[in-house]
mmCIF file of C-alpha atoms and ligand atoms in Angstrom:
data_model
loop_
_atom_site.group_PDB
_atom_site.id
_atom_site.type_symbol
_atom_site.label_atom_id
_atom_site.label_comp_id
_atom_site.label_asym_id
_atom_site.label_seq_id
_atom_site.Cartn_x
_atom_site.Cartn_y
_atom_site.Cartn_z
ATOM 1 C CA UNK G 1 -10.545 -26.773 -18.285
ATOM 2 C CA UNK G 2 -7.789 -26.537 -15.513
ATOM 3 C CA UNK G 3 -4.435 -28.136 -16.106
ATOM 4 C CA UNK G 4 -3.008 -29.853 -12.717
ATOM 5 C CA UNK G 5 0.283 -29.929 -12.427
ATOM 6 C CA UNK G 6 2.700 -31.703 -9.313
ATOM 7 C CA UNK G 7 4.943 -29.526 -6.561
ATOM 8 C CA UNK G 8 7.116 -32.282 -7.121
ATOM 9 C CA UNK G 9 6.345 -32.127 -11.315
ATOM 10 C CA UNK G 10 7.219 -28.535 -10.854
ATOM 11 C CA UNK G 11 10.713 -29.190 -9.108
ATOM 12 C CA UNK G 12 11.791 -32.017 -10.933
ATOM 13 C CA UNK G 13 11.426 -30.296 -14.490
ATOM 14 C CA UNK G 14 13.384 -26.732 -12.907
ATOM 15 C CA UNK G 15 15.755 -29.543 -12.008
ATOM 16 C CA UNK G 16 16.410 -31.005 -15.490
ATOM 17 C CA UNK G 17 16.225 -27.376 -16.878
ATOM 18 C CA UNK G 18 19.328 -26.853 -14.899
ATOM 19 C CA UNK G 19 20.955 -30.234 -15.792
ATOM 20 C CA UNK G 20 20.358 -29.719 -19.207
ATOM 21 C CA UNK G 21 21.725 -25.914 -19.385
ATOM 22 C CA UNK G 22 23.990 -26.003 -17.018
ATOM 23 C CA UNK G 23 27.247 -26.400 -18.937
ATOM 24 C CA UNK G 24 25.920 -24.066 -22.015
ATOM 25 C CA UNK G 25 28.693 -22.042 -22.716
ATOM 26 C CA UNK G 26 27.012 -19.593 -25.009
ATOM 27 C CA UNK G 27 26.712 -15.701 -25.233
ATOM 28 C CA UNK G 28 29.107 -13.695 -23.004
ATOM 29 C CA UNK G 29 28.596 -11.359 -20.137
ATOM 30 C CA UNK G 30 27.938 -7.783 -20.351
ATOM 31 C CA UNK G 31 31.166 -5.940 -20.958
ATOM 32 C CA UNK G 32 29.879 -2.524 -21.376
ATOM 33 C CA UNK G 33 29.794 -2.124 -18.099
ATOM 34 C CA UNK G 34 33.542 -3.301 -16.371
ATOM 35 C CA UNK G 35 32.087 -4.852 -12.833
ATOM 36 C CA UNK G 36 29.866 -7.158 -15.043
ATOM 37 C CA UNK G 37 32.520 -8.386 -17.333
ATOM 38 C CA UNK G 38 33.995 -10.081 -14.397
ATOM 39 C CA UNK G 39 31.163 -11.947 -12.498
ATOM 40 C CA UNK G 40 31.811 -15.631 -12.692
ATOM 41 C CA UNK G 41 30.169 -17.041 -15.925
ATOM 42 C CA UNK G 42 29.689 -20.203 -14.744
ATOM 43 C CA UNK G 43 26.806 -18.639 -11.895
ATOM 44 C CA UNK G 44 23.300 -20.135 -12.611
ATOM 45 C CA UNK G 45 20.482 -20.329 -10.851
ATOM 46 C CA UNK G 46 16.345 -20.860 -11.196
ATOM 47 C CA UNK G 47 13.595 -19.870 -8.798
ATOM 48 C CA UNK G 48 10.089 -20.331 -8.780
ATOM 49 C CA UNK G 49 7.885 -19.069 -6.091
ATOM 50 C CA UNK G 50 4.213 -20.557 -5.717
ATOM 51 C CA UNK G 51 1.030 -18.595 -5.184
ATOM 52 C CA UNK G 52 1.015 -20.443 -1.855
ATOM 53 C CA UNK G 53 4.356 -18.343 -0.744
ATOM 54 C CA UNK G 54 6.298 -21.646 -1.529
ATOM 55 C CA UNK G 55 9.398 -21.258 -3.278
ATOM 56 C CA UNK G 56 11.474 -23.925 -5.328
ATOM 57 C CA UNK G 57 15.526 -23.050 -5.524
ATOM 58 C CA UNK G 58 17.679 -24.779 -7.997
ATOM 59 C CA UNK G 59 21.426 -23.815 -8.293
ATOM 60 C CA UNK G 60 22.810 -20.217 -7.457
ATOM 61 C CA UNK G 61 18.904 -19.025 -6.086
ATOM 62 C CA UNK G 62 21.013 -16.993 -3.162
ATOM 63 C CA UNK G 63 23.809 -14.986 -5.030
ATOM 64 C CA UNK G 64 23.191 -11.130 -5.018
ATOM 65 C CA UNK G 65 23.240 -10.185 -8.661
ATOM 66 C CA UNK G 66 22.958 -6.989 -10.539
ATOM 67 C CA UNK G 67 19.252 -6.303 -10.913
ATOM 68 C CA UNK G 68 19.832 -3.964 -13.967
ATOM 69 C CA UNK G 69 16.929 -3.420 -15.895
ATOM 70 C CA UNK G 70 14.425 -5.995 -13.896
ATOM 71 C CA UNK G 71 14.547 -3.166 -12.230
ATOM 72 C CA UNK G 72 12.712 -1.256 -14.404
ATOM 73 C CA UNK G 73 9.586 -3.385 -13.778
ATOM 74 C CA UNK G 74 9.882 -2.485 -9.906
ATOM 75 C CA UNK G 75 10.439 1.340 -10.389
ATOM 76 C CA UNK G 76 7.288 1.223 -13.185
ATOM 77 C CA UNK G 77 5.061 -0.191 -10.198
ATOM 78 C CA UNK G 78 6.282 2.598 -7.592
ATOM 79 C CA UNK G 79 4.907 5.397 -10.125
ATOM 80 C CA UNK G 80 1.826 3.404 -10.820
ATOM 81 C CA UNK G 81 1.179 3.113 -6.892
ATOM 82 C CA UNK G 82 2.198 7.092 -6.420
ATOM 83 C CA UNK G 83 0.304 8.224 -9.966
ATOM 84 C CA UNK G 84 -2.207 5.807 -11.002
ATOM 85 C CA UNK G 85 -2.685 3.707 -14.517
ATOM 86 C CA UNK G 86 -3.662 6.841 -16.746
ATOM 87 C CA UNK G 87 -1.409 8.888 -15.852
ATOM 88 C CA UNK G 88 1.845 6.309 -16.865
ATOM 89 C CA UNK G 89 0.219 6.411 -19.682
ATOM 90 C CA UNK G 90 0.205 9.937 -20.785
ATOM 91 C CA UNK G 91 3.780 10.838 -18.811
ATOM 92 C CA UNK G 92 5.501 7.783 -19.970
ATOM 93 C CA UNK G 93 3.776 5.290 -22.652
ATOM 94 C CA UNK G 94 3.286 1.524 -22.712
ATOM 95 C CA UNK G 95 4.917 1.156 -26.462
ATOM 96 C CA UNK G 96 7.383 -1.032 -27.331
ATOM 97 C CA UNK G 97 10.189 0.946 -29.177
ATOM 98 C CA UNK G 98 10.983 -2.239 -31.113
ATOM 99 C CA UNK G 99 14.893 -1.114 -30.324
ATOM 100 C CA UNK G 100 17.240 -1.804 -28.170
ATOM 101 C CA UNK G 101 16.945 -1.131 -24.490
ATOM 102 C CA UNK G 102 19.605 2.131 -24.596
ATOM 103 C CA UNK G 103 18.222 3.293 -28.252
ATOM 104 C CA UNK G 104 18.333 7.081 -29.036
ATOM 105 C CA UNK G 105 16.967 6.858 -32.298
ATOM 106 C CA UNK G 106 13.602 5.446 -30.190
ATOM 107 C CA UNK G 107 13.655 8.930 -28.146
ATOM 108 C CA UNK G 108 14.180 10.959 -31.497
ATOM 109 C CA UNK G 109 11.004 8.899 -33.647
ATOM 110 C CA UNK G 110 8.674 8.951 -30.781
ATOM 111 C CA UNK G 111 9.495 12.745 -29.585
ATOM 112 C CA UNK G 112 5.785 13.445 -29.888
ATOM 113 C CA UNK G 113 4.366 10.055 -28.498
ATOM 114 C CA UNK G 114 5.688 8.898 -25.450
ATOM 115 C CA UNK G 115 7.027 5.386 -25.080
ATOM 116 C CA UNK G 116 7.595 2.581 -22.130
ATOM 117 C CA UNK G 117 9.282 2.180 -18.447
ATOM 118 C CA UNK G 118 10.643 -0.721 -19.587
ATOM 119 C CA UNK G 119 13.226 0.851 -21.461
ATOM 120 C CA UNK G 120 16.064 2.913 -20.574
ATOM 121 C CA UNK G 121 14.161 6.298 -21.376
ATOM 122 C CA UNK G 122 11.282 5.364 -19.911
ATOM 123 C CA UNK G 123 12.981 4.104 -17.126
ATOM 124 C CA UNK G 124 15.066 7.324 -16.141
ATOM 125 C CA UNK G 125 11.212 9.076 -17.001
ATOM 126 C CA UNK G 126 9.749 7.070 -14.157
ATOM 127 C CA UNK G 127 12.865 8.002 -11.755
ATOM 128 C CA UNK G 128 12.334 11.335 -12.699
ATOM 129 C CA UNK G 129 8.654 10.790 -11.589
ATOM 130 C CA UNK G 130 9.178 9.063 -7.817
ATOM 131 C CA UNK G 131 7.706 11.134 -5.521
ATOM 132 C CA UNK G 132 8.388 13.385 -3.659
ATOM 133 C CA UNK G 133 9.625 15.231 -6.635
ATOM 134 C CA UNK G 134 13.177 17.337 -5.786
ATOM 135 C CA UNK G 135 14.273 15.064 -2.649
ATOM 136 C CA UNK G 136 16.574 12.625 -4.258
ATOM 137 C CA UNK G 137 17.362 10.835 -0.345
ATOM 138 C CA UNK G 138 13.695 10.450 -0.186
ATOM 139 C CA UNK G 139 13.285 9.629 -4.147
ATOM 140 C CA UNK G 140 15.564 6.574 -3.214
ATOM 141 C CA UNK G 141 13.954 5.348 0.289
ATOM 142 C CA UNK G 142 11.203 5.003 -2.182
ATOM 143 C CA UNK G 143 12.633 3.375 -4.997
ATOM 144 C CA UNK G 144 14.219 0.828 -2.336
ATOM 145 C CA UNK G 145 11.233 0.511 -0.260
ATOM 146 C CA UNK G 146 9.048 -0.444 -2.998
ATOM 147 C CA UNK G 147 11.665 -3.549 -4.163
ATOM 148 C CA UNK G 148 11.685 -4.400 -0.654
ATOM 149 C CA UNK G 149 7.826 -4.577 -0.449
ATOM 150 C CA UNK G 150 7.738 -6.681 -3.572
ATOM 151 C CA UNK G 151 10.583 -8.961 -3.062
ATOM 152 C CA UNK G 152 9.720 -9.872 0.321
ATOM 153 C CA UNK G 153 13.306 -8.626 1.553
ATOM 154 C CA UNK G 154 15.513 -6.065 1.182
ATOM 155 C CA UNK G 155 17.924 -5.563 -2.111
ATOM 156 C CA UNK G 156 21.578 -3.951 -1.293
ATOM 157 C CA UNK G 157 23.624 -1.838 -3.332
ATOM 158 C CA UNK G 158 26.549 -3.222 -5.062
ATOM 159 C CA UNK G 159 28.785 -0.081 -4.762
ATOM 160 C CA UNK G 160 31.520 -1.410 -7.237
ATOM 161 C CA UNK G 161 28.754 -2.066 -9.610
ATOM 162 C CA UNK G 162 27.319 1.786 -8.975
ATOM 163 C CA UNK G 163 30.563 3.454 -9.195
ATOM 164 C CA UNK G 164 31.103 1.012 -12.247
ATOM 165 C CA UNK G 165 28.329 2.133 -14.088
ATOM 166 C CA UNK G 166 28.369 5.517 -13.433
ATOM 167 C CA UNK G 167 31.628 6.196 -14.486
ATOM 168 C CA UNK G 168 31.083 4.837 -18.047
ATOM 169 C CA UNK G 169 26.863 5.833 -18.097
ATOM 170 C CA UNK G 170 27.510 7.981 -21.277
ATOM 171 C CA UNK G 171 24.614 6.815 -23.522
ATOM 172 C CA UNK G 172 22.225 6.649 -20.747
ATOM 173 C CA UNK G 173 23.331 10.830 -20.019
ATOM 174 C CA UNK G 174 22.729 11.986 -23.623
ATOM 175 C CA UNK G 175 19.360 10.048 -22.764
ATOM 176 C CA UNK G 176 18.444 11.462 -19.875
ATOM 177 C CA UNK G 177 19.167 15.745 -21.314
ATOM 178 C CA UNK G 178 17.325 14.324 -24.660
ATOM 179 C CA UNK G 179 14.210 13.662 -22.620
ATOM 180 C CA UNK G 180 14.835 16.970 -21.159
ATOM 181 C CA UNK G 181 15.159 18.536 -24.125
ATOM 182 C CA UNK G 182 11.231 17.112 -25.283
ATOM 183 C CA UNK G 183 10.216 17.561 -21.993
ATOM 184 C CA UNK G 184 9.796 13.946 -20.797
ATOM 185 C CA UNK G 185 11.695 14.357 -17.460
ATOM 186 C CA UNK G 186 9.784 15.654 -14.491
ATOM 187 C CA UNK G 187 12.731 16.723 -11.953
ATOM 188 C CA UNK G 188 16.501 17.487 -12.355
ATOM 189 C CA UNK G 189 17.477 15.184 -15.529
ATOM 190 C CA UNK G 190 21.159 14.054 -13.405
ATOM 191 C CA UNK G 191 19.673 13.502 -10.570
ATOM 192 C CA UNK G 192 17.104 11.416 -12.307
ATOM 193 C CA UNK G 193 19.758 9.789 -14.403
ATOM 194 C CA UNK G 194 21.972 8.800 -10.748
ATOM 195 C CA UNK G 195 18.989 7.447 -9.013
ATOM 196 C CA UNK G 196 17.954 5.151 -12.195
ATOM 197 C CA UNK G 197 22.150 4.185 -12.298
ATOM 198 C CA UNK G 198 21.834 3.324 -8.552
ATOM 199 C CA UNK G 199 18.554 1.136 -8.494
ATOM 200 C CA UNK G 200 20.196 -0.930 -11.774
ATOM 201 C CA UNK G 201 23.198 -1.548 -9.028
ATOM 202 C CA UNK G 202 21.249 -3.118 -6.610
ATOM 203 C CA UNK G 203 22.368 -6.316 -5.193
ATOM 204 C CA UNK G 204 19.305 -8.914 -5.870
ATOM 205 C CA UNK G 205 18.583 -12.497 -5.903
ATOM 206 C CA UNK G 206 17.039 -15.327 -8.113
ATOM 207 C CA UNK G 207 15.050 -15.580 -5.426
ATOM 208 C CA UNK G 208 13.869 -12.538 -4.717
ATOM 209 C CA UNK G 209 13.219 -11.818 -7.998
ATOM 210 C CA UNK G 210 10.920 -14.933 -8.431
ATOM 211 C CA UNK G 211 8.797 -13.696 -5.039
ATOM 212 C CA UNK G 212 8.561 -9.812 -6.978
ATOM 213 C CA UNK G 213 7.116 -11.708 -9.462
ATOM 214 C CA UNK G 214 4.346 -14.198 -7.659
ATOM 215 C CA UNK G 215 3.696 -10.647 -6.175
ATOM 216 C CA UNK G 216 2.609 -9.594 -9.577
ATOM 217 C CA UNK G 217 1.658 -13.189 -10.414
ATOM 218 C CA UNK G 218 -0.917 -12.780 -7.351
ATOM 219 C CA UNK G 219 -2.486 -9.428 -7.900
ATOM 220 C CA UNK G 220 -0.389 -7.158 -6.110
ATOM 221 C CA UNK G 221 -0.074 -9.419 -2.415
ATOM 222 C CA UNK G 222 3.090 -10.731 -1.764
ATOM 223 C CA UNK G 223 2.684 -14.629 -1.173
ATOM 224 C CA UNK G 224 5.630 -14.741 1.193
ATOM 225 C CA UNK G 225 4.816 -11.795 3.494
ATOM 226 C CA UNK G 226 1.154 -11.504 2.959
ATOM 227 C CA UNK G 227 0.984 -8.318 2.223
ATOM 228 C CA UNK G 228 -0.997 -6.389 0.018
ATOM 229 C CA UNK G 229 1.928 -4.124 -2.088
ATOM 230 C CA UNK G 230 -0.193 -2.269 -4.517
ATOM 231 C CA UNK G 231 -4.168 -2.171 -5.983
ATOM 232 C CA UNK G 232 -4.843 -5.479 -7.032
ATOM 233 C CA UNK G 233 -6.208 -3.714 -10.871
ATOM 234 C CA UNK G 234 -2.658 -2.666 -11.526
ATOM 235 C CA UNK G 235 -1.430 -6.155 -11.988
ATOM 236 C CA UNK G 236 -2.790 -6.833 -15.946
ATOM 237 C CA UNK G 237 -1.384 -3.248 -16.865
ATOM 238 C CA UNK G 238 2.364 -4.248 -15.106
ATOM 239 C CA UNK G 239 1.924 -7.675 -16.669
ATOM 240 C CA UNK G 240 0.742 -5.974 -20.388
ATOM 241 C CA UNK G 241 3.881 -3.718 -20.074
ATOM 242 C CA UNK G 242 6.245 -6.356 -19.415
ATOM 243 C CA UNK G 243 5.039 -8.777 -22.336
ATOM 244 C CA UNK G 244 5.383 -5.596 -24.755
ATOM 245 C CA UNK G 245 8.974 -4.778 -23.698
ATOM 246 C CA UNK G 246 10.401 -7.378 -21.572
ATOM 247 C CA UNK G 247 12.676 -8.159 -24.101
ATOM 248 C CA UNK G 248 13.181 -4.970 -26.035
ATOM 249 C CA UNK G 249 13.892 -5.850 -29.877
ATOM 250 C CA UNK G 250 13.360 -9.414 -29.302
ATOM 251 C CA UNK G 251 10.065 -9.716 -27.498
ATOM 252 C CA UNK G 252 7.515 -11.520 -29.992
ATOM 253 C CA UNK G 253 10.275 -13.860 -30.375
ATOM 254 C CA UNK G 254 10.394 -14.696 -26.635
ATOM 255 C CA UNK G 255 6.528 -14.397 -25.910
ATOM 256 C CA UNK G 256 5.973 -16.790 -29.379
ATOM 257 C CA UNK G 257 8.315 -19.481 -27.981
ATOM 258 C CA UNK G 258 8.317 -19.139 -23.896
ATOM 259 C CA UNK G 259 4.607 -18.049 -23.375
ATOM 260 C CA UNK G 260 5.269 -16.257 -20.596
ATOM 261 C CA UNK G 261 6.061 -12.540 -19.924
ATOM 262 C CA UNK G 262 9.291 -11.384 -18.633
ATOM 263 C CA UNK G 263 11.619 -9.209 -18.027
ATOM 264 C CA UNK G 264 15.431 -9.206 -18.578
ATOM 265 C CA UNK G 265 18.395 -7.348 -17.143
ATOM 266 C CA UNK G 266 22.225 -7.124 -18.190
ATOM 267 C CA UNK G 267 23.004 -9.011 -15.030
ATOM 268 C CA UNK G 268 21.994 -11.783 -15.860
ATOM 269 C CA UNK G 269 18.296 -11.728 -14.517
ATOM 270 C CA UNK G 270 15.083 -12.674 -16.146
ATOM 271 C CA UNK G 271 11.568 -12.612 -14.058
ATOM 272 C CA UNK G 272 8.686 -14.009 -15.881
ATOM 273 C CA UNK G 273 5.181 -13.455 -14.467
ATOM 274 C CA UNK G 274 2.314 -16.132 -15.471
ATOM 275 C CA UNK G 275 -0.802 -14.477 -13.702
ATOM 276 C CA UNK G 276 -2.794 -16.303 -11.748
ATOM 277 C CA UNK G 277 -0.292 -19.365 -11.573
ATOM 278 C CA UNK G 278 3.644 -18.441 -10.165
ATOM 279 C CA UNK G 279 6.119 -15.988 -10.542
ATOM 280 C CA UNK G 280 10.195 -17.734 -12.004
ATOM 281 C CA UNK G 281 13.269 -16.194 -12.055
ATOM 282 C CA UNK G 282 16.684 -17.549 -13.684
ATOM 283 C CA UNK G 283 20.206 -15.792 -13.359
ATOM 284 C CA UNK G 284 22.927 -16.487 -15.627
ATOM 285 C CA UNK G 285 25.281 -13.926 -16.600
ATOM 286 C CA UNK G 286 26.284 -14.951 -20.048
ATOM 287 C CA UNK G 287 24.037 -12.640 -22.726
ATOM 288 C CA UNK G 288 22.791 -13.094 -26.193
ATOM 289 C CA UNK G 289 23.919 -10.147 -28.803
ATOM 290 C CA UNK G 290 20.209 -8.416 -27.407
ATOM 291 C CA UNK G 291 21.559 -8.519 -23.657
ATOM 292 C CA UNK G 292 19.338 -11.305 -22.480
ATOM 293 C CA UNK G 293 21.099 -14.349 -20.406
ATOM 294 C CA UNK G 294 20.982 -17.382 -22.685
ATOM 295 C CA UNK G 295 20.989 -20.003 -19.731
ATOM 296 C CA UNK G 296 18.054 -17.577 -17.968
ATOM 297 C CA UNK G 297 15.961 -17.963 -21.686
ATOM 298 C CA UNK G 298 16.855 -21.647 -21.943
ATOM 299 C CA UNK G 299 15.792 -22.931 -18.689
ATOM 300 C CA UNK G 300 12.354 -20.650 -18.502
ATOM 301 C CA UNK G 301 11.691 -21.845 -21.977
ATOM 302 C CA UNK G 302 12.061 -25.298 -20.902
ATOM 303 C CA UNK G 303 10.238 -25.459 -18.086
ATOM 304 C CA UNK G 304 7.204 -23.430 -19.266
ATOM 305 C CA UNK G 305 7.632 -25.772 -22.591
ATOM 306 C CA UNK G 306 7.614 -29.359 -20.735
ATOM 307 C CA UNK G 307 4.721 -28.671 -18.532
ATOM 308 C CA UNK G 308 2.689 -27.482 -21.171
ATOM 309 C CA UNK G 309 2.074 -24.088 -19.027
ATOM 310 C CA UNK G 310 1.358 -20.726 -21.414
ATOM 311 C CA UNK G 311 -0.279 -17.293 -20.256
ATOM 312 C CA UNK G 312 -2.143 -17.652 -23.949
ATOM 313 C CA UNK G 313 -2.891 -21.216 -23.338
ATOM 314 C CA UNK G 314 -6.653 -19.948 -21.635
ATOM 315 C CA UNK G 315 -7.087 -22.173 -19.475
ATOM 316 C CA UNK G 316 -6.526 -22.456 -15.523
ATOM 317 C CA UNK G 317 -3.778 -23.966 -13.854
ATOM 318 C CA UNK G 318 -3.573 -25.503 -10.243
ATOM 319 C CA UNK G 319 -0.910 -26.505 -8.765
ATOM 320 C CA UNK G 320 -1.065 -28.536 -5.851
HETATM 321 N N1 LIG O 1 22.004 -0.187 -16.309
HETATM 322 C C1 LIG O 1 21.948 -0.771 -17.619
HETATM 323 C C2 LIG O 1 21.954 0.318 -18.672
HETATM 324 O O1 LIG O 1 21.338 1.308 -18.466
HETATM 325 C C3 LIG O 1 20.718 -1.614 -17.729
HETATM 326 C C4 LIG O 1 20.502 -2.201 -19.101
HETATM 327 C C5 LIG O 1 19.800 -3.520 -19.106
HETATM 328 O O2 LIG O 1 19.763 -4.269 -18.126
HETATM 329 N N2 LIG O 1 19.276 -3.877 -20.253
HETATM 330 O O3 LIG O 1 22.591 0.248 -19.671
#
């Protein structure tokens, strides 16, 4: 069976998601880190980009956000394209830790077993990783490169954010010389630990986030450039990682109710990837206690809800 489902159906019901949510004036933004206490709570935006490169914008779809730990998902694709699936696998993990995105106590139980990209561990693993290994200028053409690729367009470095978070990174250091210490980093553990800092700072937006996704969404070929950005078999193993992790702690919740993977960041971000179908992005900076926007979950909820739409639903979708 194949549901069919409206342009128009689509952009009315991202419309009333926004209506609906807009004035939700729940959770509060990250204050962990200082630059992201301060971003305008009130910022809220939802993009959905088509298989056909078409893209629907509701709301703030052009404001350059921190892309945090969506970033994660981006940097977890560049070692796949550089290493291969099986490889991830053995030097990083595709486990959920079941704990919260900056969790020690994760590194400490799973010292043996390694665990996911998607988390902060993982994440400053896969830094480590980017190739060519001991060239951090060249380490971060890559990293940037690659979110270019996927996005369609170029991210830019918030520098306020950067210096932000690395002047008050202190969990995410006794992270990065913990892996060190079981041998889970592959090049210099601070250098590893500034390049992951720096790629969270990137500038992004709700729109490019939502084309990243339809990348994913499309096996690996960007629907806005056309371009093929990595081996079209990698796309169920980025898509399986996300719906383990995307939400650290909180994930079966999300998957049960949205039916969609996705990914969150501290900025705000969420990018949810329904294979085959689109890719959707929301920003809203407010958080829940987990550090997942509320508006972002709200509004991808909805819409995924309203049209019926579910990556466990098994059956096709067309949109037309
Ligand atoms: N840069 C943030 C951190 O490491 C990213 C966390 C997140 O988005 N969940 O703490």
């Amino acid at each position: 069976m194949e549901k069919k489902i409206t342009i128009s159906q689509l952009q009315e019901v991202a419309a009333q998601a926004h209506e609906q949510f807009k004035d939700n004036t729940d959770g509060k933004n990250a204050d962990y880190i200082p630059y992201l206490a301060n971003i305008n709570p009130n910022l809220f935006g939802i993009s959905i980009c088509l298989l056909n490169g078409q893209v629907i914008e509701i709301g703030d779809t052009s404001y350059r956000f921190g892309i945090e730990s969506v970033s994660k998902v981006h940097t977890a694709i560049l070692v796949l394209r550089q290493y291969g699936a099986e490889k991830l696998l053995k030097m990083i993990g595709a486990d959920a830790t079941g704990l919260p995105f900056n969790s020690i106590i994760a590194i400490l139980l799973e010292n043996d077993h390694p665990s996911t990209p998607l988390v902060n561990a993982g994440a400053i693993t896969a830094c480590s990783m980017v190739e060519p290994i001991g060239d951090s200028g060249k380490k971060w053409d890559a990293i940037v490169s690659n979110i270019t690729d996927l996005c369609g367009s170029a991210p830019q470095l918030i520098d306020e954010l950067y210096k932000s978070e690395s002047e008050t990174n202190f969990n995410n250091r006794s992270i990065a010389w913990l892996l060190k210490n079981y041998n889970r980093i592959y090049d210099d553990p601070d250098m590893s630990l500034d390049l992951y800092t720096r790629q969270c700072s990137l500038g992004i937006t709700a729109k490019q986030l939502s084309v990243a996704a339809a990348t994913i969404a499309n096996r690996g070929m960007n629907p806005v450039t056309q371009r093929q950005i990595f081996d079209p078999e990698l796309s169920p193993k980025i898509t399986s990682l996300i719906s383990t992790v995307g939400f650290y702690e909180r994930t079966g919740d999300w998957l049960y109710t949205s039916g969609i993977p996705a990914k969150t960041g501290v900025g705000g971000g969420v990018m949810g990837v329904l294979p085959g179908v689109m890719g959707i992005s929301a920003f809203a900076p407010p958080l829940d206690e987990s550090g997942n926007s509320v508006k972002a979950q709200l509004a991808i909820k909805y819409i995924m809800n309203k049209l019926g739409l579910n990556v466990f639903n098994g059956e096709g979708v067309a949109i037309e």
